[in-house]
């Protein structure tokens, strides 16, 4: 049976790679996309999510969510990473997929209540909508199957600051709420995604054998490769958002460490995720009375890319 998933997203070039994969893979039944600011302003990320539903050819609802973080002022949008339009200049002018009348948190709550024990949430943007849904209906924590987050960095540096990964940095207070809730979370952060390199050769194969969607992804990825080359100094891209989905469909490709996770909300380390592996002692209280988080500590990067290309060129 395909996994029922709900993707909370800020599309975003790597979000596009993730969502078109989820809509194509036989392993997933996508119950909807909820949108959040992050890689661009909310109107743009919602437009892009609707465009992806058009491209994916498998209709699913799109519900718009937060325009701003819960507490802090919104950070600057990363146009140099994803372009002004979030898709490296490739966002289609027109979209067909309808926009739900519900807000993202309402849609999340309703979908979870309608499918008790069956839904896996896959947040691949800032965690604002997920935290808002929890605040509105705390019982959803006991009704989901799991939560597979792209975000955080446990034993490596961040990517937007030396301390923080982008999705957590964008809304640390929301992330702290999500990591504290009594549900099972998989944290698929930079410890794993920095071990999954997407190369220009991989993308050339997508363009040749992946049909119209492969060509779209290859065109959008130009911006992403440009950022990785010019700013990060790499000749490949980190494959962030698709990895949160592949951790569900291909769990053996990732190593995990059961931990509790807390988020630094203020100061120069804001957005840092600190993970305490379960067996470790802490003299300071507040670490052990928290939900269990499976922190992905590593990945079989080559295996992840082989699997992704297999699905997208089938
Ligand atoms: O740090 C990687 C994350 O930040 C991804 O979700 C990507 O889309 C960017 O927003
Ligand atoms: Ca994202």
PDB file of C-alpha atoms and ligand atoms in Angstrom:
ATOM      1  CA  UNK A   1       0.000   0.000   0.000  1.00  0.00           C
ATOM      2  CA  UNK A   2       1.380   3.459  -0.839  1.00  0.00           C
ATOM      3  CA  UNK A   3       2.160   5.714   2.119  1.00  0.00           C
ATOM      4  CA  UNK A   4      -0.398   8.477   2.620  1.00  0.00           C
ATOM      5  CA  UNK A   5       1.593  11.695   2.881  1.00  0.00           C
ATOM      6  CA  UNK A   6       0.900  15.384   3.257  1.00  0.00           C
ATOM      7  CA  UNK A   7       3.748  17.623   2.092  1.00  0.00           C
ATOM      8  CA  UNK A   8       4.221  21.059   3.687  1.00  0.00           C
ATOM      9  CA  UNK A   9       6.433  22.981   1.293  1.00  0.00           C
ATOM     10  CA  UNK A  10       7.999  26.284   0.140  1.00  0.00           C
ATOM     11  CA  UNK A  11       8.755  25.526  -3.518  1.00  0.00           C
ATOM     12  CA  UNK A  12      11.784  26.033  -4.128  1.00  0.00           C
ATOM     13  CA  UNK A  13      13.923  24.123  -6.634  1.00  0.00           C
ATOM     14  CA  UNK A  14      14.682  21.102  -4.441  1.00  0.00           C
ATOM     15  CA  UNK A  15      11.030  21.131  -3.293  1.00  0.00           C
ATOM     16  CA  UNK A  16      10.116  20.739  -6.989  1.00  0.00           C
ATOM     17  CA  UNK A  17      12.452  17.720  -7.263  1.00  0.00           C
ATOM     18  CA  UNK A  18      10.756  16.263  -4.165  1.00  0.00           C
ATOM     19  CA  UNK A  19       7.136  16.893  -5.133  1.00  0.00           C
ATOM     20  CA  UNK A  20       7.390  15.655  -8.722  1.00  0.00           C
ATOM     21  CA  UNK A  21       9.041  12.507  -7.322  1.00  0.00           C
ATOM     22  CA  UNK A  22       6.264  12.025  -4.734  1.00  0.00           C
ATOM     23  CA  UNK A  23       3.568  12.477  -7.391  1.00  0.00           C
ATOM     24  CA  UNK A  24       5.256   9.933  -9.669  1.00  0.00           C
ATOM     25  CA  UNK A  25       6.424   7.299  -7.183  1.00  0.00           C
ATOM     26  CA  UNK A  26       4.128   4.302  -6.648  1.00  0.00           C
ATOM     27  CA  UNK A  27       5.250   4.371  -2.995  1.00  0.00           C
ATOM     28  CA  UNK A  28       3.233   7.520  -2.190  1.00  0.00           C
ATOM     29  CA  UNK A  29      -0.356   8.669  -2.113  1.00  0.00           C
ATOM     30  CA  UNK A  30      -0.083  12.479  -1.852  1.00  0.00           C
ATOM     31  CA  UNK A  31      -3.144  13.702   0.056  1.00  0.00           C
ATOM     32  CA  UNK A  32      -2.279  17.348  -0.468  1.00  0.00           C
ATOM     33  CA  UNK A  33       0.307  20.101  -0.512  1.00  0.00           C
ATOM     34  CA  UNK A  34       0.286  22.865   2.083  1.00  0.00           C
ATOM     35  CA  UNK A  35       2.383  25.925   1.414  1.00  0.00           C
ATOM     36  CA  UNK A  36       4.553  28.141   3.549  1.00  0.00           C
ATOM     37  CA  UNK A  37       6.814  31.175   2.922  1.00  0.00           C
ATOM     38  CA  UNK A  38      10.514  30.305   2.875  1.00  0.00           C
ATOM     39  CA  UNK A  39      12.269  30.102  -0.458  1.00  0.00           C
ATOM     40  CA  UNK A  40      10.004  32.926  -1.694  1.00  0.00           C
ATOM     41  CA  UNK A  41       6.955  34.873  -0.477  1.00  0.00           C
ATOM     42  CA  UNK A  42       3.811  32.845   0.212  1.00  0.00           C
ATOM     43  CA  UNK A  43       1.912  33.892  -2.946  1.00  0.00           C
ATOM     44  CA  UNK A  44       4.844  32.674  -5.055  1.00  0.00           C
ATOM     45  CA  UNK A  45       5.370  29.374  -3.213  1.00  0.00           C
ATOM     46  CA  UNK A  46       1.622  28.675  -3.468  1.00  0.00           C
ATOM     47  CA  UNK A  47       1.659  29.470  -7.190  1.00  0.00           C
ATOM     48  CA  UNK A  48       4.653  27.138  -7.593  1.00  0.00           C
ATOM     49  CA  UNK A  49       2.958  24.333  -5.635  1.00  0.00           C
ATOM     50  CA  UNK A  50      -0.093  24.584  -7.927  1.00  0.00           C
ATOM     51  CA  UNK A  51       2.218  24.504 -10.952  1.00  0.00           C
ATOM     52  CA  UNK A  52       3.798  21.290  -9.645  1.00  0.00           C
ATOM     53  CA  UNK A  53       0.367  19.676  -9.271  1.00  0.00           C
ATOM     54  CA  UNK A  54      -0.326  20.604 -12.911  1.00  0.00           C
ATOM     55  CA  UNK A  55       2.984  19.052 -13.980  1.00  0.00           C
ATOM     56  CA  UNK A  56       2.627  15.952 -11.807  1.00  0.00           C
ATOM     57  CA  UNK A  57      -0.618  15.019 -13.517  1.00  0.00           C
ATOM     58  CA  UNK A  58      -2.050  13.551 -10.305  1.00  0.00           C
ATOM     59  CA  UNK A  59      -4.515  16.083  -8.850  1.00  0.00           C
ATOM     60  CA  UNK A  60      -4.321  16.812  -5.121  1.00  0.00           C
ATOM     61  CA  UNK A  61      -5.503  19.776  -3.023  1.00  0.00           C
ATOM     62  CA  UNK A  62      -3.225  22.762  -2.398  1.00  0.00           C
ATOM     63  CA  UNK A  63      -3.866  24.840   0.743  1.00  0.00           C
ATOM     64  CA  UNK A  64      -2.050  28.088   1.431  1.00  0.00           C
ATOM     65  CA  UNK A  65      -0.400  28.649   4.796  1.00  0.00           C
ATOM     66  CA  UNK A  66       1.751  31.087   6.708  1.00  0.00           C
ATOM     67  CA  UNK A  67       3.233  34.238   5.193  1.00  0.00           C
ATOM     68  CA  UNK A  68       5.439  34.874   8.251  1.00  0.00           C
ATOM     69  CA  UNK A  69       7.077  32.989  11.135  1.00  0.00           C
ATOM     70  CA  UNK A  70       5.274  32.550  14.483  1.00  0.00           C
ATOM     71  CA  UNK A  71       7.337  35.008  16.530  1.00  0.00           C
ATOM     72  CA  UNK A  72      10.378  36.444  14.779  1.00  0.00           C
ATOM     73  CA  UNK A  73      10.440  38.824  11.853  1.00  0.00           C
ATOM     74  CA  UNK A  74      10.663  37.048   8.532  1.00  0.00           C
ATOM     75  CA  UNK A  75      14.202  36.501   7.203  1.00  0.00           C
ATOM     76  CA  UNK A  76      15.214  37.639   3.715  1.00  0.00           C
ATOM     77  CA  UNK A  77      14.185  35.296   0.879  1.00  0.00           C
ATOM     78  CA  UNK A  78      17.106  33.324  -0.624  1.00  0.00           C
ATOM     79  CA  UNK A  79      16.792  34.580  -4.223  1.00  0.00           C
ATOM     80  CA  UNK A  80      20.423  33.729  -4.925  1.00  0.00           C
ATOM     81  CA  UNK A  81      19.658  30.040  -4.196  1.00  0.00           C
ATOM     82  CA  UNK A  82      16.235  29.575  -5.836  1.00  0.00           C
ATOM     83  CA  UNK A  83      15.803  32.721  -7.979  1.00  0.00           C
ATOM     84  CA  UNK A  84      13.245  35.510  -7.512  1.00  0.00           C
ATOM     85  CA  UNK A  85      10.413  33.170  -8.562  1.00  0.00           C
ATOM     86  CA  UNK A  86      11.626  30.209  -6.473  1.00  0.00           C
ATOM     87  CA  UNK A  87      12.130  28.124  -9.621  1.00  0.00           C
ATOM     88  CA  UNK A  88      15.270  29.709 -11.077  1.00  0.00           C
ATOM     89  CA  UNK A  89      13.251  31.791 -13.551  1.00  0.00           C
ATOM     90  CA  UNK A  90      11.238  28.738 -14.727  1.00  0.00           C
ATOM     91  CA  UNK A  91       7.973  29.248 -12.816  1.00  0.00           C
ATOM     92  CA  UNK A  92       5.090  28.931 -15.313  1.00  0.00           C
ATOM     93  CA  UNK A  93       3.015  32.098 -15.804  1.00  0.00           C
ATOM     94  CA  UNK A  94      -0.342  30.301 -15.557  1.00  0.00           C
ATOM     95  CA  UNK A  95      -1.553  27.560 -13.223  1.00  0.00           C
ATOM     96  CA  UNK A  96      -4.680  25.385 -13.374  1.00  0.00           C
ATOM     97  CA  UNK A  97      -4.715  23.432 -10.095  1.00  0.00           C
ATOM     98  CA  UNK A  98      -7.348  24.976  -7.800  1.00  0.00           C
ATOM     99  CA  UNK A  99      -6.496  26.572  -4.460  1.00  0.00           C
ATOM    100  CA  UNK A 100      -8.345  25.177  -1.452  1.00  0.00           C
ATOM    101  CA  UNK A 101     -10.509  27.585   0.560  1.00  0.00           C
ATOM    102  CA  UNK A 102      -9.029  26.107   3.767  1.00  0.00           C
ATOM    103  CA  UNK A 103      -5.923  27.427   5.470  1.00  0.00           C
ATOM    104  CA  UNK A 104      -2.928  25.074   5.603  1.00  0.00           C
ATOM    105  CA  UNK A 105      -3.279  24.344   9.366  1.00  0.00           C
ATOM    106  CA  UNK A 106      -7.031  23.611   8.958  1.00  0.00           C
ATOM    107  CA  UNK A 107      -6.329  21.334   5.996  1.00  0.00           C
ATOM    108  CA  UNK A 108      -3.565  19.512   7.917  1.00  0.00           C
ATOM    109  CA  UNK A 109      -5.831  18.965  10.936  1.00  0.00           C
ATOM    110  CA  UNK A 110      -8.806  17.823   8.871  1.00  0.00           C
ATOM    111  CA  UNK A 111      -6.716  15.418   6.777  1.00  0.00           C
ATOM    112  CA  UNK A 112      -5.118  13.835   9.848  1.00  0.00           C
ATOM    113  CA  UNK A 113      -8.467  13.476  11.619  1.00  0.00           C
ATOM    114  CA  UNK A 114      -9.978  11.849   8.518  1.00  0.00           C
ATOM    115  CA  UNK A 115      -7.134   9.275   8.307  1.00  0.00           C
ATOM    116  CA  UNK A 116      -6.231   8.429  11.928  1.00  0.00           C
ATOM    117  CA  UNK A 117      -2.907   6.602  12.235  1.00  0.00           C
ATOM    118  CA  UNK A 118      -2.289   6.670   8.477  1.00  0.00           C
ATOM    119  CA  UNK A 119      -0.813  10.033   7.522  1.00  0.00           C
ATOM    120  CA  UNK A 120       2.890  10.882   7.444  1.00  0.00           C
ATOM    121  CA  UNK A 121       3.568  14.626   7.439  1.00  0.00           C
ATOM    122  CA  UNK A 122       6.531  15.648   5.302  1.00  0.00           C
ATOM    123  CA  UNK A 123       7.528  19.249   6.084  1.00  0.00           C
ATOM    124  CA  UNK A 124      10.208  20.482   3.667  1.00  0.00           C
ATOM    125  CA  UNK A 125      10.039  24.193   4.480  1.00  0.00           C
ATOM    126  CA  UNK A 126       9.928  26.304   7.675  1.00  0.00           C
ATOM    127  CA  UNK A 127       7.800  24.547  10.319  1.00  0.00           C
ATOM    128  CA  UNK A 128       5.304  27.393  10.889  1.00  0.00           C
ATOM    129  CA  UNK A 129       2.179  25.619   9.553  1.00  0.00           C
ATOM    130  CA  UNK A 130       2.941  22.399  11.419  1.00  0.00           C
ATOM    131  CA  UNK A 131       3.422  24.252  14.720  1.00  0.00           C
ATOM    132  CA  UNK A 132       0.231  26.265  14.116  1.00  0.00           C
ATOM    133  CA  UNK A 133      -1.722  23.036  13.468  1.00  0.00           C
ATOM    134  CA  UNK A 134      -0.337  21.561  16.714  1.00  0.00           C
ATOM    135  CA  UNK A 135      -1.282  24.675  18.664  1.00  0.00           C
ATOM    136  CA  UNK A 136      -4.806  24.580  17.225  1.00  0.00           C
ATOM    137  CA  UNK A 137      -5.343  20.805  17.674  1.00  0.00           C
ATOM    138  CA  UNK A 138      -2.678  19.212  19.916  1.00  0.00           C
ATOM    139  CA  UNK A 139      -4.371  15.802  19.571  1.00  0.00           C
ATOM    140  CA  UNK A 140      -3.050  15.457  15.995  1.00  0.00           C
ATOM    141  CA  UNK A 141       0.280  14.412  17.543  1.00  0.00           C
ATOM    142  CA  UNK A 142      -1.371  11.143  18.562  1.00  0.00           C
ATOM    143  CA  UNK A 143      -3.172  10.666  15.265  1.00  0.00           C
ATOM    144  CA  UNK A 144      -0.348  10.851  12.709  1.00  0.00           C
ATOM    145  CA  UNK A 145       1.739   7.902  11.600  1.00  0.00           C
ATOM    146  CA  UNK A 146       4.922   9.996  11.638  1.00  0.00           C
ATOM    147  CA  UNK A 147       6.627  13.222  10.651  1.00  0.00           C
ATOM    148  CA  UNK A 148       9.590  13.236   8.257  1.00  0.00           C
ATOM    149  CA  UNK A 149      11.209  16.677   8.377  1.00  0.00           C
ATOM    150  CA  UNK A 150      13.819  18.079   6.038  1.00  0.00           C
ATOM    151  CA  UNK A 151      15.642  20.360   8.404  1.00  0.00           C
ATOM    152  CA  UNK A 152      18.264  20.723  11.074  1.00  0.00           C
ATOM    153  CA  UNK A 153      21.905  19.832  11.526  1.00  0.00           C
ATOM    154  CA  UNK A 154      22.947  17.673  14.486  1.00  0.00           C
ATOM    155  CA  UNK A 155      26.679  17.004  14.139  1.00  0.00           C
ATOM    156  CA  UNK A 156      27.588  19.301  11.248  1.00  0.00           C
ATOM    157  CA  UNK A 157      27.532  23.042  10.609  1.00  0.00           C
ATOM    158  CA  UNK A 158      24.438  24.802   9.331  1.00  0.00           C
ATOM    159  CA  UNK A 159      24.018  26.086   5.786  1.00  0.00           C
ATOM    160  CA  UNK A 160      22.633  29.604   6.368  1.00  0.00           C
ATOM    161  CA  UNK A 161      24.713  30.305   9.466  1.00  0.00           C
ATOM    162  CA  UNK A 162      27.510  28.200  10.961  1.00  0.00           C
ATOM    163  CA  UNK A 163      24.887  26.988  13.456  1.00  0.00           C
ATOM    164  CA  UNK A 164      21.606  26.712  11.574  1.00  0.00           C
ATOM    165  CA  UNK A 165      19.993  24.943   8.649  1.00  0.00           C
ATOM    166  CA  UNK A 166      17.631  27.163   6.597  1.00  0.00           C
ATOM    167  CA  UNK A 167      14.228  25.645   7.414  1.00  0.00           C
ATOM    168  CA  UNK A 168      14.879  25.754  11.165  1.00  0.00           C
ATOM    169  CA  UNK A 169      16.531  29.199  11.027  1.00  0.00           C
ATOM    170  CA  UNK A 170      13.439  30.622   9.298  1.00  0.00           C
ATOM    171  CA  UNK A 171      11.222  29.804  12.314  1.00  0.00           C
ATOM    172  CA  UNK A 172      13.103  28.434  15.347  1.00  0.00           C
ATOM    173  CA  UNK A 173      10.104  28.805  17.699  1.00  0.00           C
ATOM    174  CA  UNK A 174       7.942  26.698  15.388  1.00  0.00           C
ATOM    175  CA  UNK A 175      10.664  24.055  15.124  1.00  0.00           C
ATOM    176  CA  UNK A 176      10.968  23.881  18.918  1.00  0.00           C
ATOM    177  CA  UNK A 177       7.204  23.256  19.178  1.00  0.00           C
ATOM    178  CA  UNK A 178       7.387  20.493  16.568  1.00  0.00           C
ATOM    179  CA  UNK A 179      10.398  18.738  18.159  1.00  0.00           C
ATOM    180  CA  UNK A 180       8.773  18.886  21.596  1.00  0.00           C
ATOM    181  CA  UNK A 181       5.443  17.333  20.565  1.00  0.00           C
ATOM    182  CA  UNK A 182       4.647  13.722  21.502  1.00  0.00           C
ATOM    183  CA  UNK A 183       4.922  12.199  18.028  1.00  0.00           C
ATOM    184  CA  UNK A 184       7.629  10.278  16.216  1.00  0.00           C
ATOM    185  CA  UNK A 185       9.751  12.607  14.144  1.00  0.00           C
ATOM    186  CA  UNK A 186      12.463  11.755  11.654  1.00  0.00           C
ATOM    187  CA  UNK A 187      14.929  14.622  11.338  1.00  0.00           C
ATOM    188  CA  UNK A 188      16.490  14.423   7.925  1.00  0.00           C
ATOM    189  CA  UNK A 189      18.938  17.282   8.091  1.00  0.00           C
ATOM    190  CA  UNK A 190      22.304  18.284   6.721  1.00  0.00           C
ATOM    191  CA  UNK A 191      24.087  15.349   8.416  1.00  0.00           C
ATOM    192  CA  UNK A 192      22.395  13.187   5.779  1.00  0.00           C
ATOM    193  CA  UNK A 193      21.684  15.519   2.849  1.00  0.00           C
ATOM    194  CA  UNK A 194      25.309  16.670   2.641  1.00  0.00           C
ATOM    195  CA  UNK A 195      26.092  13.044   1.833  1.00  0.00           C
ATOM    196  CA  UNK A 196      23.694  13.046  -1.140  1.00  0.00           C
ATOM    197  CA  UNK A 197      25.309  14.848  -4.101  1.00  0.00           C
ATOM    198  CA  UNK A 198      23.229  15.530  -7.204  1.00  0.00           C
ATOM    199  CA  UNK A 199      25.569  16.035 -10.186  1.00  0.00           C
ATOM    200  CA  UNK A 200      25.164  17.754 -13.548  1.00  0.00           C
ATOM    201  CA  UNK A 201      25.368  14.300 -15.163  1.00  0.00           C
ATOM    202  CA  UNK A 202      22.412  13.143 -13.042  1.00  0.00           C
ATOM    203  CA  UNK A 203      20.389  16.131 -14.165  1.00  0.00           C
ATOM    204  CA  UNK A 204      21.385  15.642 -17.814  1.00  0.00           C
ATOM    205  CA  UNK A 205      19.946  12.121 -17.579  1.00  0.00           C
ATOM    206  CA  UNK A 206      16.730  13.530 -16.108  1.00  0.00           C
ATOM    207  CA  UNK A 207      16.481  15.972 -19.013  1.00  0.00           C
ATOM    208  CA  UNK A 208      17.011  13.186 -21.556  1.00  0.00           C
ATOM    209  CA  UNK A 209      14.934  10.404 -20.049  1.00  0.00           C
ATOM    210  CA  UNK A 210      12.551  12.107 -17.609  1.00  0.00           C
ATOM    211  CA  UNK A 211      10.080  13.614 -20.085  1.00  0.00           C
ATOM    212  CA  UNK A 212       8.702  17.148 -19.705  1.00  0.00           C
ATOM    213  CA  UNK A 213       9.132  17.117 -15.924  1.00  0.00           C
ATOM    214  CA  UNK A 214      12.750  16.022 -16.258  1.00  0.00           C
ATOM    215  CA  UNK A 215      13.379  18.918 -18.644  1.00  0.00           C
ATOM    216  CA  UNK A 216      11.666  21.383 -16.280  1.00  0.00           C
ATOM    217  CA  UNK A 217      13.740  20.185 -13.300  1.00  0.00           C
ATOM    218  CA  UNK A 218      16.955  20.369 -15.324  1.00  0.00           C
ATOM    219  CA  UNK A 219      16.191  23.939 -16.411  1.00  0.00           C
ATOM    220  CA  UNK A 220      15.306  25.069 -12.863  1.00  0.00           C
ATOM    221  CA  UNK A 221      18.393  23.312 -11.448  1.00  0.00           C
ATOM    222  CA  UNK A 222      20.697  25.645 -13.418  1.00  0.00           C
ATOM    223  CA  UNK A 223      20.133  28.333 -10.761  1.00  0.00           C
ATOM    224  CA  UNK A 224      20.743  25.806  -7.958  1.00  0.00           C
ATOM    225  CA  UNK A 225      23.985  24.548  -9.527  1.00  0.00           C
ATOM    226  CA  UNK A 226      25.082  28.155 -10.055  1.00  0.00           C
ATOM    227  CA  UNK A 227      24.609  28.909  -6.343  1.00  0.00           C
ATOM    228  CA  UNK A 228      26.431  25.743  -5.256  1.00  0.00           C
ATOM    229  CA  UNK A 229      29.350  26.486  -7.593  1.00  0.00           C
ATOM    230  CA  UNK A 230      29.684  30.250  -7.058  1.00  0.00           C
ATOM    231  CA  UNK A 231      28.833  30.550  -3.355  1.00  0.00           C
ATOM    232  CA  UNK A 232      29.406  27.136  -1.738  1.00  0.00           C
ATOM    233  CA  UNK A 233      32.297  26.119  -3.996  1.00  0.00           C
ATOM    234  CA  UNK A 234      30.893  22.720  -5.021  1.00  0.00           C
ATOM    235  CA  UNK A 235      30.412  21.197  -8.482  1.00  0.00           C
ATOM    236  CA  UNK A 236      27.289  19.343  -7.288  1.00  0.00           C
ATOM    237  CA  UNK A 237      24.088  20.195  -5.382  1.00  0.00           C
ATOM    238  CA  UNK A 238      22.957  18.944  -2.002  1.00  0.00           C
ATOM    239  CA  UNK A 239      19.799  16.909  -2.509  1.00  0.00           C
ATOM    240  CA  UNK A 240      17.821  18.148   0.491  1.00  0.00           C
ATOM    241  CA  UNK A 241      14.046  17.907   0.135  1.00  0.00           C
ATOM    242  CA  UNK A 242      13.722  14.680  -1.913  1.00  0.00           C
ATOM    243  CA  UNK A 243      15.764  12.926   0.779  1.00  0.00           C
ATOM    244  CA  UNK A 244      12.971  13.446   3.360  1.00  0.00           C
ATOM    245  CA  UNK A 245      10.653  11.416   1.107  1.00  0.00           C
ATOM    246  CA  UNK A 246      13.224   8.797   0.184  1.00  0.00           C
ATOM    247  CA  UNK A 247      13.866   8.258   3.913  1.00  0.00           C
ATOM    248  CA  UNK A 248      10.258   7.006   4.015  1.00  0.00           C
ATOM    249  CA  UNK A 249      10.239   4.875   0.858  1.00  0.00           C
ATOM    250  CA  UNK A 250      13.834   3.561   1.166  1.00  0.00           C
ATOM    251  CA  UNK A 251      14.628   3.641   4.904  1.00  0.00           C
ATOM    252  CA  UNK A 252      17.671   1.358   4.551  1.00  0.00           C
ATOM    253  CA  UNK A 253      19.513   4.129   2.669  1.00  0.00           C
ATOM    254  CA  UNK A 254      19.845   6.188   5.873  1.00  0.00           C
ATOM    255  CA  UNK A 255      21.447   5.625   9.282  1.00  0.00           C
ATOM    256  CA  UNK A 256      19.557   6.865  12.332  1.00  0.00           C
ATOM    257  CA  UNK A 257      20.179   7.694  15.978  1.00  0.00           C
ATOM    258  CA  UNK A 258      17.307   7.916  18.451  1.00  0.00           C
ATOM    259  CA  UNK A 259      17.627  11.285  20.158  1.00  0.00           C
ATOM    260  CA  UNK A 260      15.849  14.172  21.741  1.00  0.00           C
ATOM    261  CA  UNK A 261      16.210  17.480  19.912  1.00  0.00           C
ATOM    262  CA  UNK A 262      16.018  21.052  21.163  1.00  0.00           C
ATOM    263  CA  UNK A 263      16.207  24.234  19.140  1.00  0.00           C
ATOM    264  CA  UNK A 264      18.131  27.371  20.045  1.00  0.00           C
ATOM    265  CA  UNK A 265      15.667  30.241  19.592  1.00  0.00           C
ATOM    266  CA  UNK A 266      17.758  33.324  20.308  1.00  0.00           C
ATOM    267  CA  UNK A 267      21.196  34.792  19.820  1.00  0.00           C
ATOM    268  CA  UNK A 268      23.924  34.054  17.315  1.00  0.00           C
ATOM    269  CA  UNK A 269      23.147  30.312  17.316  1.00  0.00           C
ATOM    270  CA  UNK A 270      19.404  30.821  16.603  1.00  0.00           C
ATOM    271  CA  UNK A 271      18.026  27.913  14.603  1.00  0.00           C
ATOM    272  CA  UNK A 272      20.632  25.433  15.808  1.00  0.00           C
ATOM    273  CA  UNK A 273      19.233  21.952  16.473  1.00  0.00           C
ATOM    274  CA  UNK A 274      20.968  20.232  19.378  1.00  0.00           C
ATOM    275  CA  UNK A 275      20.481  16.469  19.487  1.00  0.00           C
ATOM    276  CA  UNK A 276      21.080  14.329  22.564  1.00  0.00           C
ATOM    277  CA  UNK A 277      21.408  10.653  21.612  1.00  0.00           C
ATOM    278  CA  UNK A 278      19.022   8.642  23.758  1.00  0.00           C
ATOM    279  CA  UNK A 279      21.488   6.710  25.921  1.00  0.00           C
ATOM    280  CA  UNK A 280      23.634   9.760  26.745  1.00  0.00           C
ATOM    281  CA  UNK A 281      23.517  11.324  30.193  1.00  0.00           C
ATOM    282  CA  UNK A 282      22.590  14.961  30.685  1.00  0.00           C
ATOM    283  CA  UNK A 283      23.219  16.693  34.012  1.00  0.00           C
ATOM    284  CA  UNK A 284      20.824  19.419  32.889  1.00  0.00           C
ATOM    285  CA  UNK A 285      17.105  18.593  33.072  1.00  0.00           C
ATOM    286  CA  UNK A 286      14.780  19.083  30.106  1.00  0.00           C
ATOM    287  CA  UNK A 287      16.358  16.625  27.663  1.00  0.00           C
ATOM    288  CA  UNK A 288      14.812  13.279  28.525  1.00  0.00           C
ATOM    289  CA  UNK A 289      11.152  14.200  28.938  1.00  0.00           C
ATOM    290  CA  UNK A 290      10.759  14.922  25.246  1.00  0.00           C
ATOM    291  CA  UNK A 291       9.467  13.114  22.208  1.00  0.00           C
ATOM    292  CA  UNK A 292      11.667  10.653  20.393  1.00  0.00           C
ATOM    293  CA  UNK A 293      13.359  11.954  17.262  1.00  0.00           C
ATOM    294  CA  UNK A 294      15.105   9.671  14.793  1.00  0.00           C
ATOM    295  CA  UNK A 295      18.001  11.830  13.670  1.00  0.00           C
ATOM    296  CA  UNK A 296      19.396  10.712  10.307  1.00  0.00           C
ATOM    297  CA  UNK A 297      23.128  10.750  10.848  1.00  0.00           C
ATOM    298  CA  UNK A 298      24.195   9.585   7.414  1.00  0.00           C
ATOM    299  CA  UNK A 299      23.056   8.470   3.980  1.00  0.00           C
ATOM    300  CA  UNK A 300      24.010   6.150   1.156  1.00  0.00           C
ATOM    301  CA  UNK A 301      24.103   9.101  -1.244  1.00  0.00           C
ATOM    302  CA  UNK A 302      24.749   7.082  -4.391  1.00  0.00           C
ATOM    303  CA  UNK A 303      21.850   4.789  -3.503  1.00  0.00           C
ATOM    304  CA  UNK A 304      19.504   7.749  -2.992  1.00  0.00           C
ATOM    305  CA  UNK A 305      20.343   9.210  -6.420  1.00  0.00           C
ATOM    306  CA  UNK A 306      20.069   5.830  -8.197  1.00  0.00           C
ATOM    307  CA  UNK A 307      16.629   5.326  -6.660  1.00  0.00           C
ATOM    308  CA  UNK A 308      15.488   8.855  -7.542  1.00  0.00           C
ATOM    309  CA  UNK A 309      16.567   8.558 -11.183  1.00  0.00           C
ATOM    310  CA  UNK A 310      15.006   5.120 -11.470  1.00  0.00           C
ATOM    311  CA  UNK A 311      11.614   6.509 -10.430  1.00  0.00           C
ATOM    312  CA  UNK A 312      11.836   9.705 -12.480  1.00  0.00           C
ATOM    313  CA  UNK A 313      12.928   8.030 -15.715  1.00  0.00           C
ATOM    314  CA  UNK A 314      10.545   5.054 -15.493  1.00  0.00           C
TER     315      UNK A 314
HETATM  316  O1  LIG B   1      18.376  23.686   3.929  1.00  0.00           O
HETATM  317  C1  LIG B   1      17.692  23.129   2.874  1.00  0.00           C
HETATM  318  C2  LIG B   1      16.252  23.568   2.867  1.00  0.00           C
HETATM  319  O2  LIG B   1      16.234  24.972   2.690  1.00  0.00           O
HETATM  320  C3  LIG B   1      15.412  22.992   1.747  1.00  0.00           C
HETATM  321  O3  LIG B   1      14.109  22.737   2.208  1.00  0.00           O
HETATM  322  C4  LIG B   1      15.442  24.045   0.692  1.00  0.00           C
HETATM  323  O4  LIG B   1      14.278  24.048  -0.097  1.00  0.00           O
HETATM  324  C5  LIG B   1      15.697  25.337   1.447  1.00  0.00           C
HETATM  325  O5  LIG B   1      14.576  26.044   1.709  1.00  0.00           O
HETATM  326 CA1  LIG B   2      12.153  23.457   0.883  1.00  0.00          CA
END
